[in-house]
Short mmCIF file of C-alpha atoms and ligand atoms in Angstrom, two decimals:
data_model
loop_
_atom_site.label_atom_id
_atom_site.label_comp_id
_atom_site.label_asym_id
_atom_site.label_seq_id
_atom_site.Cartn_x
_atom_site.Cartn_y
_atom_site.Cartn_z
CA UNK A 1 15.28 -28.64 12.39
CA UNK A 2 18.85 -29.35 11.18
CA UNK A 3 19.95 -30.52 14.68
CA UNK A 4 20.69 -34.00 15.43
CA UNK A 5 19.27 -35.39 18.20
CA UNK A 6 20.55 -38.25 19.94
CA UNK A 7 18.86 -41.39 20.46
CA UNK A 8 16.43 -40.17 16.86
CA UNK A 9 18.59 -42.02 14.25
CA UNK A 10 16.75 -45.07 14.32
CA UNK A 11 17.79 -47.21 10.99
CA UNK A 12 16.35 -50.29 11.94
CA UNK A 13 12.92 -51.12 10.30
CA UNK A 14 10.39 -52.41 13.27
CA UNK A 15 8.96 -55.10 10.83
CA UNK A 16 5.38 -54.78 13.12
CA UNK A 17 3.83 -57.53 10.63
CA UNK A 18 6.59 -60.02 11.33
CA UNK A 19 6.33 -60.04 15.52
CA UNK A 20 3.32 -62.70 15.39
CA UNK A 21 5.13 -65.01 12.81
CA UNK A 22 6.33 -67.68 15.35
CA UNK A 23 7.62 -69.51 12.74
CA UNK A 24 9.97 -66.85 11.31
CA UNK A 25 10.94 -65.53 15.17
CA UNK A 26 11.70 -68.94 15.72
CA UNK A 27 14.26 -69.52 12.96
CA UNK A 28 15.56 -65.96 13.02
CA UNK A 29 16.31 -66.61 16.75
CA UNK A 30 18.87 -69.43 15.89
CA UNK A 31 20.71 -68.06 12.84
CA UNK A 32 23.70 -67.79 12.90
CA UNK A 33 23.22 -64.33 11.19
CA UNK A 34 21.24 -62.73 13.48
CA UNK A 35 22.27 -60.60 16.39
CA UNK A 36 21.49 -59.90 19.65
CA UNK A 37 22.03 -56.90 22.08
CA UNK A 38 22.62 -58.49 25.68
CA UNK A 39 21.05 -55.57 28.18
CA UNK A 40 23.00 -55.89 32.30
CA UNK A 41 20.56 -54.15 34.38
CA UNK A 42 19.96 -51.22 31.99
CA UNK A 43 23.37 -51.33 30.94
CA UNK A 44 23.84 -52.54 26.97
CA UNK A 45 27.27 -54.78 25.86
CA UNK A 46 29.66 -51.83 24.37
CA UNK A 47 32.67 -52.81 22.29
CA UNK A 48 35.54 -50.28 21.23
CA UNK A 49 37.70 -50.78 18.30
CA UNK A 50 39.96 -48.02 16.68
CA UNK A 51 36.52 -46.29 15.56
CA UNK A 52 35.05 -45.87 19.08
CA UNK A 53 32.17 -47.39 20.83
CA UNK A 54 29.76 -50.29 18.89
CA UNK A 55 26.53 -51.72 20.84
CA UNK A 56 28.52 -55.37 21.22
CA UNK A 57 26.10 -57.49 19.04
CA UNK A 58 26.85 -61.49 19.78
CA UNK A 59 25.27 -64.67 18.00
CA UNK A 60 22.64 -66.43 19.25
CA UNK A 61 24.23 -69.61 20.23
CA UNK A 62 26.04 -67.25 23.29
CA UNK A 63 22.95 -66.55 24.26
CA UNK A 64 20.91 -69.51 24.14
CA UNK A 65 21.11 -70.34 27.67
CA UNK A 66 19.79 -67.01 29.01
CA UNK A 67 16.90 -68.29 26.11
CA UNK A 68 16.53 -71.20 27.68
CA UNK A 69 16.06 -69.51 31.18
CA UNK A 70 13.66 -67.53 29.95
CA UNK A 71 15.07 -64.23 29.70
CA UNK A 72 12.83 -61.45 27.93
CA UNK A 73 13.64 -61.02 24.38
CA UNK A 74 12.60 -57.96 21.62
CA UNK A 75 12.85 -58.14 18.61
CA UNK A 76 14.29 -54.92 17.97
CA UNK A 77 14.04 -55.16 14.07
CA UNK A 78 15.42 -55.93 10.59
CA UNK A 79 18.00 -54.33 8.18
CA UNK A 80 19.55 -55.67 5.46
CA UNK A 81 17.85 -59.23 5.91
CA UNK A 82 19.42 -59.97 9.17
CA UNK A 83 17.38 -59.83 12.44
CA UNK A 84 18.19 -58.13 15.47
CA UNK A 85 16.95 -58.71 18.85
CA UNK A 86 17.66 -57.47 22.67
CA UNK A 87 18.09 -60.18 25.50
CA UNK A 88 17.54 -59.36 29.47
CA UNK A 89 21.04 -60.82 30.71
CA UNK A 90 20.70 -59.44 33.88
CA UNK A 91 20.10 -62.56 35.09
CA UNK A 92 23.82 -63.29 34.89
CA UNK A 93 25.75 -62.61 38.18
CA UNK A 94 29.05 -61.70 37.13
CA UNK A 95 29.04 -61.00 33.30
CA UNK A 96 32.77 -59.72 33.05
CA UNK A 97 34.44 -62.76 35.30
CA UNK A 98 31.87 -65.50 33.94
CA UNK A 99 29.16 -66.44 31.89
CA UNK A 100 28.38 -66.47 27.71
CA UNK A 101 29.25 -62.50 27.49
CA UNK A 102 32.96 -63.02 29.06
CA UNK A 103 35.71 -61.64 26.76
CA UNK A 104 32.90 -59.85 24.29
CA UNK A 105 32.63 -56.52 25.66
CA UNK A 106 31.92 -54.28 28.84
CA UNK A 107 28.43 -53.44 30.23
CA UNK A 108 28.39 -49.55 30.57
CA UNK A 109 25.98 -47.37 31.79
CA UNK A 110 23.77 -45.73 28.90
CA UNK A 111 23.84 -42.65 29.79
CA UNK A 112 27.18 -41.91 30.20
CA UNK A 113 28.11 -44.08 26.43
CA UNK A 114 25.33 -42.50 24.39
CA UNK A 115 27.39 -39.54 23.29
CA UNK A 116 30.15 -41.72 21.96
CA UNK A 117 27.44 -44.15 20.07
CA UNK A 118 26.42 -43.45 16.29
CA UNK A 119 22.95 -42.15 15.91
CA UNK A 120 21.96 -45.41 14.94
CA UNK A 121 23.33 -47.46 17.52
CA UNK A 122 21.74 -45.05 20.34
CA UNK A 123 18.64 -45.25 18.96
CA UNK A 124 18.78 -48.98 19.08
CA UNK A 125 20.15 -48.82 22.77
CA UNK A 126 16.82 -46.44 23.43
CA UNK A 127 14.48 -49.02 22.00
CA UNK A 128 15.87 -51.94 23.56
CA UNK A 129 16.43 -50.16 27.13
CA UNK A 130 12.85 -49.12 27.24
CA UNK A 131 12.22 -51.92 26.33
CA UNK A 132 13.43 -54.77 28.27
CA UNK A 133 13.02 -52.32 31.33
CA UNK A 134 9.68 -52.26 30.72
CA UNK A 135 9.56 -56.37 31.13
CA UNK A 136 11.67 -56.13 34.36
CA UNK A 137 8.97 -53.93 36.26
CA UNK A 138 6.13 -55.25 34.84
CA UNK A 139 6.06 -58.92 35.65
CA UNK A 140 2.63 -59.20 37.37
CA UNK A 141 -0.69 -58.11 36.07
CA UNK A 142 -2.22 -54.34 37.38
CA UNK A 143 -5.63 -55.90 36.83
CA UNK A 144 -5.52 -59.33 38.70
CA UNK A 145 -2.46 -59.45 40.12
CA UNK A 146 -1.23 -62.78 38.80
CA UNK A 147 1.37 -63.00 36.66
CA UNK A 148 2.16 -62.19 32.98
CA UNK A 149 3.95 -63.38 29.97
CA UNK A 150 6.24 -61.77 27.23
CA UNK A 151 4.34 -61.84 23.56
CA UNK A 152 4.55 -60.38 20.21
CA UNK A 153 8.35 -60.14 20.24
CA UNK A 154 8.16 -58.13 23.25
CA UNK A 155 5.31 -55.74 22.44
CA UNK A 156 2.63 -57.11 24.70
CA UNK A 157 2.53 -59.00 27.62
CA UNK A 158 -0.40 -61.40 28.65
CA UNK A 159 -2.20 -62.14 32.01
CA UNK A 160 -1.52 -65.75 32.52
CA UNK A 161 -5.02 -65.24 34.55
CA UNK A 162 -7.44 -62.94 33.45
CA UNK A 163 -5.72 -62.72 29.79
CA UNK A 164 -5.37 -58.77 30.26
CA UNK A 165 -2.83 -57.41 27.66
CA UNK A 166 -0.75 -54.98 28.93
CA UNK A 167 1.44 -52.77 26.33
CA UNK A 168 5.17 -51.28 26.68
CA UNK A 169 4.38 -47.18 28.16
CA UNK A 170 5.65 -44.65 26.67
CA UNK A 171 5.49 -41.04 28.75
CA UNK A 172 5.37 -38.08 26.96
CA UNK A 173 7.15 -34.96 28.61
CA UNK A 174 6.36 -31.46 27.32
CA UNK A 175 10.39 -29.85 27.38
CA UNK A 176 10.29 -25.93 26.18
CA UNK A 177 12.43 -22.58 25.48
CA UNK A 178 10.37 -19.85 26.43
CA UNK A 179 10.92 -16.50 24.82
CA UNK A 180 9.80 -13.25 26.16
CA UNK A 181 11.36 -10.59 23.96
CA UNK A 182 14.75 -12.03 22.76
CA UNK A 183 15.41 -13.32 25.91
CA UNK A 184 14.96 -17.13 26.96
CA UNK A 185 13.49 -18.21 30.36
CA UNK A 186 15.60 -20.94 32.03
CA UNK A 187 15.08 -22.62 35.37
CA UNK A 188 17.02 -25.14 38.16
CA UNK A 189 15.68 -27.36 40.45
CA UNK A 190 17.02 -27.94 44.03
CA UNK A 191 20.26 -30.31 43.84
CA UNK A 192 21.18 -29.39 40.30
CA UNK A 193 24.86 -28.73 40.35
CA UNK A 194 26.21 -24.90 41.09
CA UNK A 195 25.05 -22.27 37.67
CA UNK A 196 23.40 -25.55 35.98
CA UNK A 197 20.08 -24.06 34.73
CA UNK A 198 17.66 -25.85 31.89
CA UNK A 199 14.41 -25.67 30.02
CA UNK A 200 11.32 -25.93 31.70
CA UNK A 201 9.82 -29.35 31.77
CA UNK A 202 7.01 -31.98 32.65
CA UNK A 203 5.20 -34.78 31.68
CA UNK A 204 1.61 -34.33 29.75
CA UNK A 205 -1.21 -35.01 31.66
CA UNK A 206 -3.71 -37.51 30.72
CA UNK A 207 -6.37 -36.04 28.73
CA UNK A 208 -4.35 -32.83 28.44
CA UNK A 209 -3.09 -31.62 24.84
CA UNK A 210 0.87 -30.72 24.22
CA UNK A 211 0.38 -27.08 24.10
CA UNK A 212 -2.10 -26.94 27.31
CA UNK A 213 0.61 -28.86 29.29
CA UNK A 214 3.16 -26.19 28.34
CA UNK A 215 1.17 -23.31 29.08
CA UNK A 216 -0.02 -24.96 32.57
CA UNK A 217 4.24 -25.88 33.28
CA UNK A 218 5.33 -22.18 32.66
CA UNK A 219 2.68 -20.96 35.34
CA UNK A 220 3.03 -24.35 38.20
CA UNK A 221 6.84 -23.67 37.96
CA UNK A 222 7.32 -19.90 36.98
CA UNK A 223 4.41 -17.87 37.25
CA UNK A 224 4.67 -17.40 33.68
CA UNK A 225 1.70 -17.00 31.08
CA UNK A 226 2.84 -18.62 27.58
CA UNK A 227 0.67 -18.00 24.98
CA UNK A 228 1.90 -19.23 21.29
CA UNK A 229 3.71 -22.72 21.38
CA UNK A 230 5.59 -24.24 18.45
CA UNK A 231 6.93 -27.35 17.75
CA UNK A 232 10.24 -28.58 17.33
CA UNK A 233 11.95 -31.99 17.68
CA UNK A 234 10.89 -34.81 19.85
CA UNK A 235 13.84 -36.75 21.07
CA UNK A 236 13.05 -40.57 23.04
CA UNK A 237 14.89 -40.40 26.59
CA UNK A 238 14.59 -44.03 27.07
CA UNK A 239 15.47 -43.38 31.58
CA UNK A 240 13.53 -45.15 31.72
CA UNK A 241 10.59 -44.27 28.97
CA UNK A 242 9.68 -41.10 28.12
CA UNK A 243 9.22 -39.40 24.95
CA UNK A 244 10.42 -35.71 25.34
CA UNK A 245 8.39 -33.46 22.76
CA UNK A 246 10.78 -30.03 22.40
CA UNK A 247 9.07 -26.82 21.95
CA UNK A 248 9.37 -23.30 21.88
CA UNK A 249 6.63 -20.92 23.51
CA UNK A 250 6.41 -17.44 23.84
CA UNK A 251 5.35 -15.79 27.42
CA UNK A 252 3.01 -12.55 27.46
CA UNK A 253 4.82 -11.31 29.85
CA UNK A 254 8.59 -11.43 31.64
CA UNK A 255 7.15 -11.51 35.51
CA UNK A 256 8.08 -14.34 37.14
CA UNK A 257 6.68 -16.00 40.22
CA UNK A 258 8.37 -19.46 41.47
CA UNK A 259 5.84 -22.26 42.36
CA UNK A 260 6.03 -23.44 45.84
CA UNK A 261 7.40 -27.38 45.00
CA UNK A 262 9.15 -26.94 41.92
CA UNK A 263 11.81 -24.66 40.83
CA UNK A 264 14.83 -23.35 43.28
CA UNK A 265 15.43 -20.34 40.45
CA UNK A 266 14.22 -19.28 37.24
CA UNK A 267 15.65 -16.54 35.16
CA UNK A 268 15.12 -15.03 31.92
CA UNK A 269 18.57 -15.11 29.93
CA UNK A 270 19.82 -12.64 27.10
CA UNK A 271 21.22 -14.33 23.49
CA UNK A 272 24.87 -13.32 24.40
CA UNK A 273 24.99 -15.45 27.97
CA UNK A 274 23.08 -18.51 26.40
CA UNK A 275 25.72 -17.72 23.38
CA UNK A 276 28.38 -18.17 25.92
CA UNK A 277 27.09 -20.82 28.06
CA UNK A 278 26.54 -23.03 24.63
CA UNK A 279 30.10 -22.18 24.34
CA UNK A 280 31.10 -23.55 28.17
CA UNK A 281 32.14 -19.94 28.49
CA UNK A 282 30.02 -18.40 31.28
CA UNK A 283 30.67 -18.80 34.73
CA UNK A 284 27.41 -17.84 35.79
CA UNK A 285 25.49 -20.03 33.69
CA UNK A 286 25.60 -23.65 32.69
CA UNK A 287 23.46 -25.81 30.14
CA UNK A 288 22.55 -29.57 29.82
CA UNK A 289 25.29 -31.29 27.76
CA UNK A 290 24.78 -31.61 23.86
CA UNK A 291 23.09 -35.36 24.64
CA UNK A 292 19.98 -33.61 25.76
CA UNK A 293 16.95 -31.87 23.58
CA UNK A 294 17.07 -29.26 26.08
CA UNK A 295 20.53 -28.30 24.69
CA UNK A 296 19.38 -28.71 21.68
CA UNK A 297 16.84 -26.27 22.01
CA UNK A 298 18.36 -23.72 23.70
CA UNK A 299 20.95 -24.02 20.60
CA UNK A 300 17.68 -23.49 18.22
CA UNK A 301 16.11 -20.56 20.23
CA UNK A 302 19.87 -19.01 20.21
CA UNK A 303 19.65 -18.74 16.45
CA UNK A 304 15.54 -17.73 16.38
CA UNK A 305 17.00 -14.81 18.75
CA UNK A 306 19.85 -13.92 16.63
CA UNK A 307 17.73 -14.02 13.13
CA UNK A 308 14.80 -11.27 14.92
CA UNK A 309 17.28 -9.30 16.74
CA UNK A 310 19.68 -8.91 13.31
ZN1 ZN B 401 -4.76 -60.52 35.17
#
């Protein structure tokens, strides 16, 4: 795949082996060269310079009182012998008017400053958004009900109770270009913005593999019967968790027949109005921007088309 998908660059290594070591988290948590990534209610600390947007790393003695009140911290990873960590400041009222993060950045909504982040630094934003939103909704145990605890740098918490361990989710969507003939079957749901249309999608299933839950999407949501499905590029959508695994399928048929809850419209669309679409140059048909695997893979069954049609 010689795409680039955002949120995939990861450079930091995850140093699994070093997460117990309370000894090193300890010390690495209080030098002076090691950074941390303060998180605002899902929003990560961006700072600009003439190069563009930077996650806005700060040193640990900002954030020692958020430490102190027990905010969760990950430890995202290591490169280059420093450490680098995530901290929960969302316990801060006001960041921008007062408080440790004052004059060192702006809070800004992922979403919207992933496309201006390296691949590395959105990757890191992924991993620590998951993350520490993971923490935020999971404070009480599923089993017992009593409360839990933040352990192996963030990769577990504990019942404080029954001693349940409870582990960071990850949810796996299924995301696909279908192709029936050279042409590429895209849908909309209700509420999606005028000509906006997309690859089918849903999450896997539990005890379901990835190809069965694209074959059973295409017929819930279009009536359609897929029969081989290839892989592609999987692409971590960290809104709040899931893992979307990007695939291209090809339906034995072009007859389509909408499932009653899901879709408003799906249509099968020829190579030269995806071409112009990809292009922003169709006024009958819009794609997800260039931050999204479905994009992505529109782009990649685009050039399939073009290769078996010339
Ligand atoms: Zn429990």
């Amino acid at each position: 795949v010689d795409f680039e998908l955002a949120f995939s660059g990861a450079v930091l290594d995850r140093v699994d082996h070093l997460r117990t070591d309370h000894e090193w988290l300890s010390l690495r948590m209080q030098d002076p060269s090691t950074s941390f990534l303060p998180v605002w209610r899902g929003k990560p600390l961006i700072t600009f310079d003439d190069k563009g947007a930077h996650l806005g790393w700060v040193e640990p003695s900002r954030i020692a009182g958020l430490v102190a009140k027990d905010a969760s911290v990950i430890l995202l990873g290591t490169w280059q012998e420093r450490a680098y960590f995530a901290i929960d400041a969302t316990s801060i009222e006001q960041p921008r008017q007062r408080g440790p993060l004052v004059g060192r950045g702006k809070m800004i909504d992922a979403r919207s400053i992933a496309p201006d982040l390296s691949p590395g630094d959105a990757a890191v934003l992924a991993q620590a958004r998951s993350m520490l939103q993971w923490h935020h909704t999971h404070p009480f145990c599923a089993r017992c009900g009593e409360s839990t605890r933040l352990t192996v740098a963030g990769y577990k918490r504990v019942c404080t109770s029954c001693g349940a361990d409870h582990f960071p989710r990850t949810d796996p969507v299924v995301i696909m270009a279908i192709n029936h003939r050279n042409r590429c079957l895209l849908g909309r749901k209700p509420g999606f913005p005028p000509t906006l249309y997309t690859c089918l999608a849903g999450f896997i299933e539990p005890g379901e593999s990835i190809e069965n839950a694209v074959r059973r999407e295409a017929l819930e949501e279009a009536g359609v019967e897929v029969t081989d499905v290839r892989y592609l590029a999987s692409q971590p959508w960290p809104f709040p968790s899931q893992l979307m695994i990007g695939l291209i399928g090809q339906a034995s048929s072009d007859a389509i027949h909408l499932g009653p809850n899901e879709l408003e419209d799906a249509r099968w669309f020829d190579r030269e109005e995806v071409l112009a679409a990809i292009a922003g140059q169709n006024a009958s048909l819009r794609i997800p921007p260039a931050l999204a695997i479905a994009h992505q893979l529109i782009r990649a069954w685009a050039d399939e088309a073009g290769q078996s049609a010339g």
